[in-house]
Short mmCIF file of C-alpha atoms and ligand atoms in Angstrom, two decimals:
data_model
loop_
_atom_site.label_atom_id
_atom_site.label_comp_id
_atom_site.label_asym_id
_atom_site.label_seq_id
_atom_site.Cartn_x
_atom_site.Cartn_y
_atom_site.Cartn_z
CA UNK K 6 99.53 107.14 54.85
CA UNK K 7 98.79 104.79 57.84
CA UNK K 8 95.48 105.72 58.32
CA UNK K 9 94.85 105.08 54.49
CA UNK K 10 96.31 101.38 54.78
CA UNK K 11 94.57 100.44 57.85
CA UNK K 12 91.25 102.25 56.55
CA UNK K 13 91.76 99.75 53.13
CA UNK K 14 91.90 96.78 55.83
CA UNK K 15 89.14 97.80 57.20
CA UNK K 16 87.13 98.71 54.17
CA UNK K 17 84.43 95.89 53.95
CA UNK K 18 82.87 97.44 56.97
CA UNK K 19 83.41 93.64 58.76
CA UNK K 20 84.78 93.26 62.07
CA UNK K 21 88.74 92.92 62.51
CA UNK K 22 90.64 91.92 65.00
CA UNK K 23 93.43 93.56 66.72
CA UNK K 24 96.07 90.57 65.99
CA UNK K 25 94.46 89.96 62.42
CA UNK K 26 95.11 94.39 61.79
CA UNK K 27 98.57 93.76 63.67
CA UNK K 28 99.42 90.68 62.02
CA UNK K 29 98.69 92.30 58.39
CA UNK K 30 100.45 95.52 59.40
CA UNK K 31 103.61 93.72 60.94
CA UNK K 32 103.02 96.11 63.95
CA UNK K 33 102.12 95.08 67.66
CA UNK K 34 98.41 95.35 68.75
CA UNK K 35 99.21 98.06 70.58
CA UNK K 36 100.43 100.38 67.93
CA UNK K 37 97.04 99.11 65.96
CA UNK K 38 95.48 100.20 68.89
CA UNK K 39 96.89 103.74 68.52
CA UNK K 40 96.31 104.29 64.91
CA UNK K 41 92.66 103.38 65.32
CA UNK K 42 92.65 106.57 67.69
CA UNK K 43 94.16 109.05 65.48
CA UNK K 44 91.97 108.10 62.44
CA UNK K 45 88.72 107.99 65.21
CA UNK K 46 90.57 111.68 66.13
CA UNK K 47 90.91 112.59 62.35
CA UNK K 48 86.97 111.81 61.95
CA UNK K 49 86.64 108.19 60.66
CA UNK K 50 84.08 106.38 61.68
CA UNK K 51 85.15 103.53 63.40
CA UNK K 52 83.67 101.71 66.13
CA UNK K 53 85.87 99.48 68.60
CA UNK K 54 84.44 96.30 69.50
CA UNK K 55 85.47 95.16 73.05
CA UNK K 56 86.70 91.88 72.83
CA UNK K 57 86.53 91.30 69.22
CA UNK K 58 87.87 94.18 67.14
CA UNK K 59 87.53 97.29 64.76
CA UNK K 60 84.90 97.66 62.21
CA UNK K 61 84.22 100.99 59.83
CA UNK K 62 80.93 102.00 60.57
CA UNK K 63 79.76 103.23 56.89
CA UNK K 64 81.73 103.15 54.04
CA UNK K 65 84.44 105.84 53.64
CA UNK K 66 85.08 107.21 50.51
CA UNK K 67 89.29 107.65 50.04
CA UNK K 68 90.64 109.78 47.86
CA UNK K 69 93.65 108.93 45.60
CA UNK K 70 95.53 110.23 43.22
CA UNK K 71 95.56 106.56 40.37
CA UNK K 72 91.84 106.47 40.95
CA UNK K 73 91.49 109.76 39.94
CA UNK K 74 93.84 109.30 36.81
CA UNK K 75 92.26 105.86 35.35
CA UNK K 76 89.01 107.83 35.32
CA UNK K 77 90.28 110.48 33.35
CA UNK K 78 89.62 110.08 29.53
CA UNK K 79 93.23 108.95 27.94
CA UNK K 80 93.52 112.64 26.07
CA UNK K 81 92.93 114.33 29.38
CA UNK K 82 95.47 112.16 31.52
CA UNK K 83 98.97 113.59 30.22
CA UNK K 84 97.89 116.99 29.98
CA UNK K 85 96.69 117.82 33.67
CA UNK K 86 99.42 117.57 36.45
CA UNK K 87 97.26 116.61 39.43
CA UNK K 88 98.23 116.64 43.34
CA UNK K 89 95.69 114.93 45.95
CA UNK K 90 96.40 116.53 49.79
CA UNK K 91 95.13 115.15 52.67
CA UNK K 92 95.02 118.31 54.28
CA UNK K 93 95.68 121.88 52.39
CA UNK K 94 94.61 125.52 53.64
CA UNK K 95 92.59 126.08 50.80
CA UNK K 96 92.90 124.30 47.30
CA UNK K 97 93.18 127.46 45.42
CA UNK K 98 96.34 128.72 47.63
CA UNK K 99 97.90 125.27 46.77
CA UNK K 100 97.63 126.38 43.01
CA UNK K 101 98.85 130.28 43.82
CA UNK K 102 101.98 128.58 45.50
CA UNK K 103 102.82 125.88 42.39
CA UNK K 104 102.64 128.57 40.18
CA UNK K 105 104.73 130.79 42.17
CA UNK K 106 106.93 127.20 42.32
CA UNK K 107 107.32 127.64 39.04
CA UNK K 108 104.84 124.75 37.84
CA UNK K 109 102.46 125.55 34.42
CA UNK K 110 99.88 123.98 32.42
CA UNK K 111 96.95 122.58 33.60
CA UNK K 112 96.93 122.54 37.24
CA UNK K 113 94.91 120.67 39.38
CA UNK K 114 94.81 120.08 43.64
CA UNK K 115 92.10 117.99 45.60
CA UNK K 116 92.53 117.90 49.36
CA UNK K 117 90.39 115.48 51.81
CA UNK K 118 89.74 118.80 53.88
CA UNK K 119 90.67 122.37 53.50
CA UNK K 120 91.01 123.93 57.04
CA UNK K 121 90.21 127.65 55.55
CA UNK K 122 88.12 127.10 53.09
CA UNK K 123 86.87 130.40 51.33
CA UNK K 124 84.13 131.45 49.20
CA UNK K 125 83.37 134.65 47.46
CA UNK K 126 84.07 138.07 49.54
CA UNK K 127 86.25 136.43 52.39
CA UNK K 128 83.27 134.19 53.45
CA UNK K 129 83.52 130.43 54.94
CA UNK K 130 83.67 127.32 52.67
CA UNK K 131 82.90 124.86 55.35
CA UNK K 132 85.32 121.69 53.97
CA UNK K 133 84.88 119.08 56.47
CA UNK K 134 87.33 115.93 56.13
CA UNK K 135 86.35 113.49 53.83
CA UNK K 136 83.17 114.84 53.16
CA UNK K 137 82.94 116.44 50.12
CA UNK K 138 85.01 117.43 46.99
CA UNK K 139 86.95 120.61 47.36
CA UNK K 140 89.05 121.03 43.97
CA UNK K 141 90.99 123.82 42.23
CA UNK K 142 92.49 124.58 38.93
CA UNK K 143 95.04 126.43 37.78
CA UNK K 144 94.18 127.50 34.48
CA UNK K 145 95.56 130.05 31.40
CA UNK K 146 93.04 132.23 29.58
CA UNK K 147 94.13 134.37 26.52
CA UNK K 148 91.10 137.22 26.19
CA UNK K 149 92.45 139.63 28.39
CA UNK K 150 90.51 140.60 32.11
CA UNK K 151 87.10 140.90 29.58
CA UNK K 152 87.24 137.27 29.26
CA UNK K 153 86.76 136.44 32.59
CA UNK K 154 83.10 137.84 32.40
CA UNK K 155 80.83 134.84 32.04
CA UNK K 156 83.72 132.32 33.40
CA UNK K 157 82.23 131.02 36.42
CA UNK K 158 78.92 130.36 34.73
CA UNK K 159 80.66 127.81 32.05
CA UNK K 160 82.58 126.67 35.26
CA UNK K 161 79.17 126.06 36.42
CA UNK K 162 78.16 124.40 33.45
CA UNK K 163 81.00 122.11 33.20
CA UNK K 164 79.90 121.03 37.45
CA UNK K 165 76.06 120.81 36.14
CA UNK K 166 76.73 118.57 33.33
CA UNK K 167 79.58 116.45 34.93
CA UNK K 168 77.16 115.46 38.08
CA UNK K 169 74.45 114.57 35.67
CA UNK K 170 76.72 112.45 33.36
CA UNK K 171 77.25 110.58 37.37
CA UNK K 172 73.39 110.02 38.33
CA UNK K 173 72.21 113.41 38.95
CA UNK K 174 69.59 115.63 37.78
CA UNK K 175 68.04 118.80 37.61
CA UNK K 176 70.73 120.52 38.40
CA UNK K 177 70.49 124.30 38.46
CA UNK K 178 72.33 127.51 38.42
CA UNK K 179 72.50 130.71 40.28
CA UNK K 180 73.95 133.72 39.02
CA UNK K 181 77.18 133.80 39.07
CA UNK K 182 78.86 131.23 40.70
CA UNK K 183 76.38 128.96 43.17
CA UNK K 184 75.12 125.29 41.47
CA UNK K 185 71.93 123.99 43.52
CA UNK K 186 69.71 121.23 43.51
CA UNK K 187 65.77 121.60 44.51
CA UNK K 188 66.52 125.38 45.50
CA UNK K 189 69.45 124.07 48.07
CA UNK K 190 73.19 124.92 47.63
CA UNK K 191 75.33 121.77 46.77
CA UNK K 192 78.26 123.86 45.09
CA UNK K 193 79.85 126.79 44.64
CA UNK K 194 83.04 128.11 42.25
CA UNK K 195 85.53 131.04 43.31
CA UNK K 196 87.75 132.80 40.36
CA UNK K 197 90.74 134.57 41.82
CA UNK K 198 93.28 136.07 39.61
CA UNK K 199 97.40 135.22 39.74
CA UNK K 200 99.80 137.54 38.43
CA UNK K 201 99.65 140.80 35.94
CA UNK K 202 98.03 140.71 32.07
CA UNK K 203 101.07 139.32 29.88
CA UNK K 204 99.73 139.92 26.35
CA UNK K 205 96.56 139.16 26.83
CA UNK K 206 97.09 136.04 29.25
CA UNK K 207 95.71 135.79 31.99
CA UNK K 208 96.54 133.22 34.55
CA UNK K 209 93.59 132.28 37.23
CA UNK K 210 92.69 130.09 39.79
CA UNK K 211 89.02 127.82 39.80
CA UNK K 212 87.98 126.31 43.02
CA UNK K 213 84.91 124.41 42.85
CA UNK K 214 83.40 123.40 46.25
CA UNK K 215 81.11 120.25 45.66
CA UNK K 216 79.37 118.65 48.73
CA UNK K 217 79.10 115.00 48.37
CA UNK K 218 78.49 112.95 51.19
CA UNK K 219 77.89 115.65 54.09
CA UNK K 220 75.00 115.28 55.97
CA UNK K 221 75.59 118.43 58.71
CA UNK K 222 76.58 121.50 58.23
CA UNK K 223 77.10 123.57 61.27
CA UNK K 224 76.68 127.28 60.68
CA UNK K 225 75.29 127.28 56.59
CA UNK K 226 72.43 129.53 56.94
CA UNK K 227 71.21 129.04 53.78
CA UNK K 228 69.69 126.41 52.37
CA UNK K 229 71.94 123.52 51.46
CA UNK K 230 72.15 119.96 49.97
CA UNK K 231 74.98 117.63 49.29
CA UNK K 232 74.29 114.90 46.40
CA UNK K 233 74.00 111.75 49.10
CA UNK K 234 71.18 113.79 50.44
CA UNK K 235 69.55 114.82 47.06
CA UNK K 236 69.75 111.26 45.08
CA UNK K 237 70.56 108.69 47.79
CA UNK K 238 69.91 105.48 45.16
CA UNK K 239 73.56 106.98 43.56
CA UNK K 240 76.57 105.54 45.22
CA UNK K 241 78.89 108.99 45.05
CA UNK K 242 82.61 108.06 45.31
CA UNK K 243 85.06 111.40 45.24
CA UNK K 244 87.67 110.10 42.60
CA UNK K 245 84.78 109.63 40.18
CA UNK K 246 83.76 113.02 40.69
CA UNK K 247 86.89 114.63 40.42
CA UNK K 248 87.78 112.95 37.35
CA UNK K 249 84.24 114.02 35.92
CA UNK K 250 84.86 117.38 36.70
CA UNK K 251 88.60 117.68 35.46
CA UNK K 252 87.14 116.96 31.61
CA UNK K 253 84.45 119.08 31.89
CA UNK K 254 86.28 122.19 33.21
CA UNK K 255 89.23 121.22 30.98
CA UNK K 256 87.06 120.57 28.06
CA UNK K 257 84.54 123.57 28.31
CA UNK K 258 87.40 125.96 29.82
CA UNK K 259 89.33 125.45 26.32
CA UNK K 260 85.96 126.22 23.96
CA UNK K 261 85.37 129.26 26.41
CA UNK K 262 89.07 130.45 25.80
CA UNK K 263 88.32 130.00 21.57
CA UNK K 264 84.86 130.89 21.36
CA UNK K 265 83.63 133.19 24.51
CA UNK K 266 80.70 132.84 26.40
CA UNK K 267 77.77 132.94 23.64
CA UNK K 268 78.21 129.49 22.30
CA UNK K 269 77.13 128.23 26.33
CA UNK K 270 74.36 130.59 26.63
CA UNK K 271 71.59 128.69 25.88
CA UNK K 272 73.15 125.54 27.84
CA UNK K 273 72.73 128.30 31.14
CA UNK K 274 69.73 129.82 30.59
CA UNK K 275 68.69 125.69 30.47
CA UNK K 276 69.29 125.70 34.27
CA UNK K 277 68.84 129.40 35.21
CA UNK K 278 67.50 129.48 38.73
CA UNK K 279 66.31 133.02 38.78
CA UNK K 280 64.65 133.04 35.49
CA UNK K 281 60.80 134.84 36.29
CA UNK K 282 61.43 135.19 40.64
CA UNK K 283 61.30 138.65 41.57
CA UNK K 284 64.63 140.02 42.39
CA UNK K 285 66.97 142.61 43.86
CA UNK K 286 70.04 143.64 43.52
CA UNK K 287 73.20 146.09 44.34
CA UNK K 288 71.38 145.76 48.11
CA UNK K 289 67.95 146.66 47.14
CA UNK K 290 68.82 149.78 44.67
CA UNK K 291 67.25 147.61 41.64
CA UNK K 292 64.64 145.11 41.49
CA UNK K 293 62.69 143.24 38.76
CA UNK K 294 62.40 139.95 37.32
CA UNK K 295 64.84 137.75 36.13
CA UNK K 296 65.24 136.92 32.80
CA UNK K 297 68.53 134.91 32.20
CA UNK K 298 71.63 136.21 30.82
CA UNK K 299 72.98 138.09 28.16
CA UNK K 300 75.89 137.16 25.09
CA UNK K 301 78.73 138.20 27.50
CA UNK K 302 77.50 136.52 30.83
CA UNK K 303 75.63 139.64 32.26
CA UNK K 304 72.17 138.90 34.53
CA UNK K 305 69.56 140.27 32.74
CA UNK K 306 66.94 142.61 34.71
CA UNK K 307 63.51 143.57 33.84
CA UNK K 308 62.89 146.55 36.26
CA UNK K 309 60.13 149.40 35.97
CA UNK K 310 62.98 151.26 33.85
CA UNK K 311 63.46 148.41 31.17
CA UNK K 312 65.67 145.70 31.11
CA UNK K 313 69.15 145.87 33.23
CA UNK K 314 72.01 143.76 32.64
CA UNK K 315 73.90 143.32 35.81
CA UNK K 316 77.69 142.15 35.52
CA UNK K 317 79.36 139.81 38.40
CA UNK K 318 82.35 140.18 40.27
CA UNK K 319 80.92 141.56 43.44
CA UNK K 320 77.65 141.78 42.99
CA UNK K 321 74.46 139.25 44.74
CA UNK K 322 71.25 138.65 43.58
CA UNK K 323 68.82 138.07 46.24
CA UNK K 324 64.92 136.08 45.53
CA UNK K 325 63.03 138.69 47.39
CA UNK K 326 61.25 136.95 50.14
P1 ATP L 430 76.19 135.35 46.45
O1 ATP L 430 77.51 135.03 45.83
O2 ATP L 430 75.14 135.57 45.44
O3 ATP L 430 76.27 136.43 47.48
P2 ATP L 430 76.08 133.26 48.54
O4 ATP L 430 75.28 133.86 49.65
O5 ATP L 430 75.90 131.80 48.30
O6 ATP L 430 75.75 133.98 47.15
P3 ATP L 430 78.89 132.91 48.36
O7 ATP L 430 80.00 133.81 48.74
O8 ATP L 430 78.74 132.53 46.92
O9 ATP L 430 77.57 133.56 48.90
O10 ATP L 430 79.07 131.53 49.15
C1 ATP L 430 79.50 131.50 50.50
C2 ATP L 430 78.34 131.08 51.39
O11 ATP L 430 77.99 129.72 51.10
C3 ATP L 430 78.69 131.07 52.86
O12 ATP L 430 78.48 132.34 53.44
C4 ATP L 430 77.74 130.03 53.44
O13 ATP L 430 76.46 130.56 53.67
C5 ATP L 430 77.58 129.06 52.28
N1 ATP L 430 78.42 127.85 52.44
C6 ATP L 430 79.62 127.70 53.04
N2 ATP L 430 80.07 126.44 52.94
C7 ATP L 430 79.14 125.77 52.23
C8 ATP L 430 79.03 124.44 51.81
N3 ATP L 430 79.97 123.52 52.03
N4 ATP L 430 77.90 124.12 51.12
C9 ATP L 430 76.92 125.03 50.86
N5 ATP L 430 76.98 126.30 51.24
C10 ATP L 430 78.07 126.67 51.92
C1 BTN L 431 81.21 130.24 46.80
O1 BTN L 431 80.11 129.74 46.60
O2 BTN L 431 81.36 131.31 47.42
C2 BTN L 431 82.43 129.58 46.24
C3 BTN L 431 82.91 128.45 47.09
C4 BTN L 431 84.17 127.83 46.51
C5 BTN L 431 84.73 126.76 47.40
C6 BTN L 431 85.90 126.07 46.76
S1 BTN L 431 86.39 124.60 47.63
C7 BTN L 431 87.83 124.49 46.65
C8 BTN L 431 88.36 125.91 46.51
N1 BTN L 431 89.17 126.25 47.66
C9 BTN L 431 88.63 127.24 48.38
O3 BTN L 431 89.14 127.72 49.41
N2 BTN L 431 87.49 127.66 47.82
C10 BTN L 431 87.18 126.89 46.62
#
């Protein structure tokens, strides 16, 4: 909380002085001193000045929690119970553990970093501080374990059309579960289930992984964008983002539960990636060319043996190279 007052001093990216921080702070120089060194420790990027002060070296984007709410659309605001973390594991085991709490409705935890990040199959989110967006919801679907299939792609939807509505464009889709921008990976959404089937309900957990302003990203060895990178003329601020992105999965996550995935099929196939590359899939045992996806979420095949529908959970789709 410290860090997040001195960091608001400091926010105009002038020079401050030690006695002007201490001053403000009602703390000596000394103990400004020190909390300069733990946020330098905790990644922020400020410079010390010998002689004449502190300054932030680029702008930092906080994030925080009222922000986040006054961006919210009135009808959205009482009905999602939000928590911002500075630091959490992951986001989605923050959700796993309010439910298990005891909490319900529409849950929804942001964290400045996640220090295990995960993606799909046990693999490495890489969630650096203060980066990016790294957000989870805790959400209630009535359709039974079938209506999960085509989930993450109006997930995906709701990220595609939220950036957009912000500055950005051409955003695409890979089937199931990866958003991308010029052929590079700027997001990606993991589904994990909570709990048994109760009549039909089934309670599940959304992370979306967004990167915003990151700019490297030790040990990605796939291509990879983050939207300062992609449309630098935007000024991205997290809160914005978040609040974006909590109406459009609240919004499309609701018509989804009503209507299944048909009604958002065309709005896909709009920014199918894979749509005419030659592919493979199940490691190689079937290959063709993509042709979108069917009424129930399903990636649609043509092989030499006609045209395969190929359902998620585990299963990749690889361009062949
Ligand atoms: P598929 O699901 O089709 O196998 P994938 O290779 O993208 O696609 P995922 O499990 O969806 O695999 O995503 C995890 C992968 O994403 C990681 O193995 C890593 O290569 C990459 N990755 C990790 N962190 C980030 C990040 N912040 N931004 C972009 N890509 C990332
Ligand atoms: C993928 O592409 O494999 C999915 C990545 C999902 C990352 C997000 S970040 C917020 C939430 N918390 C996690 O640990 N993972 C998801």
């Amino acid at each position: 909380m410290k860090t997040k007052v001195l960091l608001g001093l400091l926010a105009d990216q002038r020079i401050h002085s030690g006695q002007s921080l201490a001053e403000v702070l009602g703390v000596s120089r000394t103990a400004v001193w020190k909390q300069v060194q733990r946020a330098v420790d905790r990644g922020f990027p400020i410079e010390t000045l010998r002689g004449q002060g502190y300054r932030l070296t680029r702008a930092v984007d906080l994030l925080d929690h009222e922000t986040i709410v006054s961006a919210l659309p009135e009808t959205d605001r009482s009905r999602v119970s939000l928590r911002v973390f500075d630091s959490v594991n992951s986001t989605n085991a923050e959700i796993a553990e309010a439910r298990r709490a005891g909490d319900t409705g529409i849950l929804v935890c942001v964290a400045d970093m996640q220090s295990a990040g995960r993606g799909r199959r046990g693999r490495d989110w890489l969630s650096p501080r203060g980066e990016n967006v790294y957000a989870s919801f805790g959400l209630t679907l009535h359709g039974g374990f079938a209506s999960l299939d085509g989930l993450s792609l109006v997930l995906g939807i709701a990220v595609a059309e939220a950036l957009e509505s912000l500055g950005a464009d051409s955003v695409q889709l890979k089937w199931p579960n990866d958003v991308l921008v010029a052929g590079a990976k700027i997001g990606g959404i993991l589904i994990e289930l909570q709990g048994e089937l109760e009549e039909g309900r089934v309670n599940l957990i959304a992370g979306i992984g967004l990167n915003v302003h990151m700019q490297d990203a030790p040990g990605i060895e796939q291509a990879w964008t983050s939207l300062a990178r992609a449309f630098p003329a935007v000024t991205w601020q997290r809160n914005q983002i978040i609040a974006a992105l909590i109406s459009a999965v609240v919004s499309a996550t609701e018509r989804f539960d009503a209507q299944g995935f048909e009604v958002f099929r065309e709005r896909w196939v709009q920014r199918d990636f894979l749509v005419g590359k030659a592919l493979n899939a199940l490691g190689g045992e079937l290959s063709g060319v993509g042709v979108g996806v069917d009424g129930q979420g399903n990636y649609l095949i043509d092989s030499n043996s006609g045209r395969q529908a190929v359902r998620a959970g585990e299963i990749s789709l690889r361009v062949e190279s």
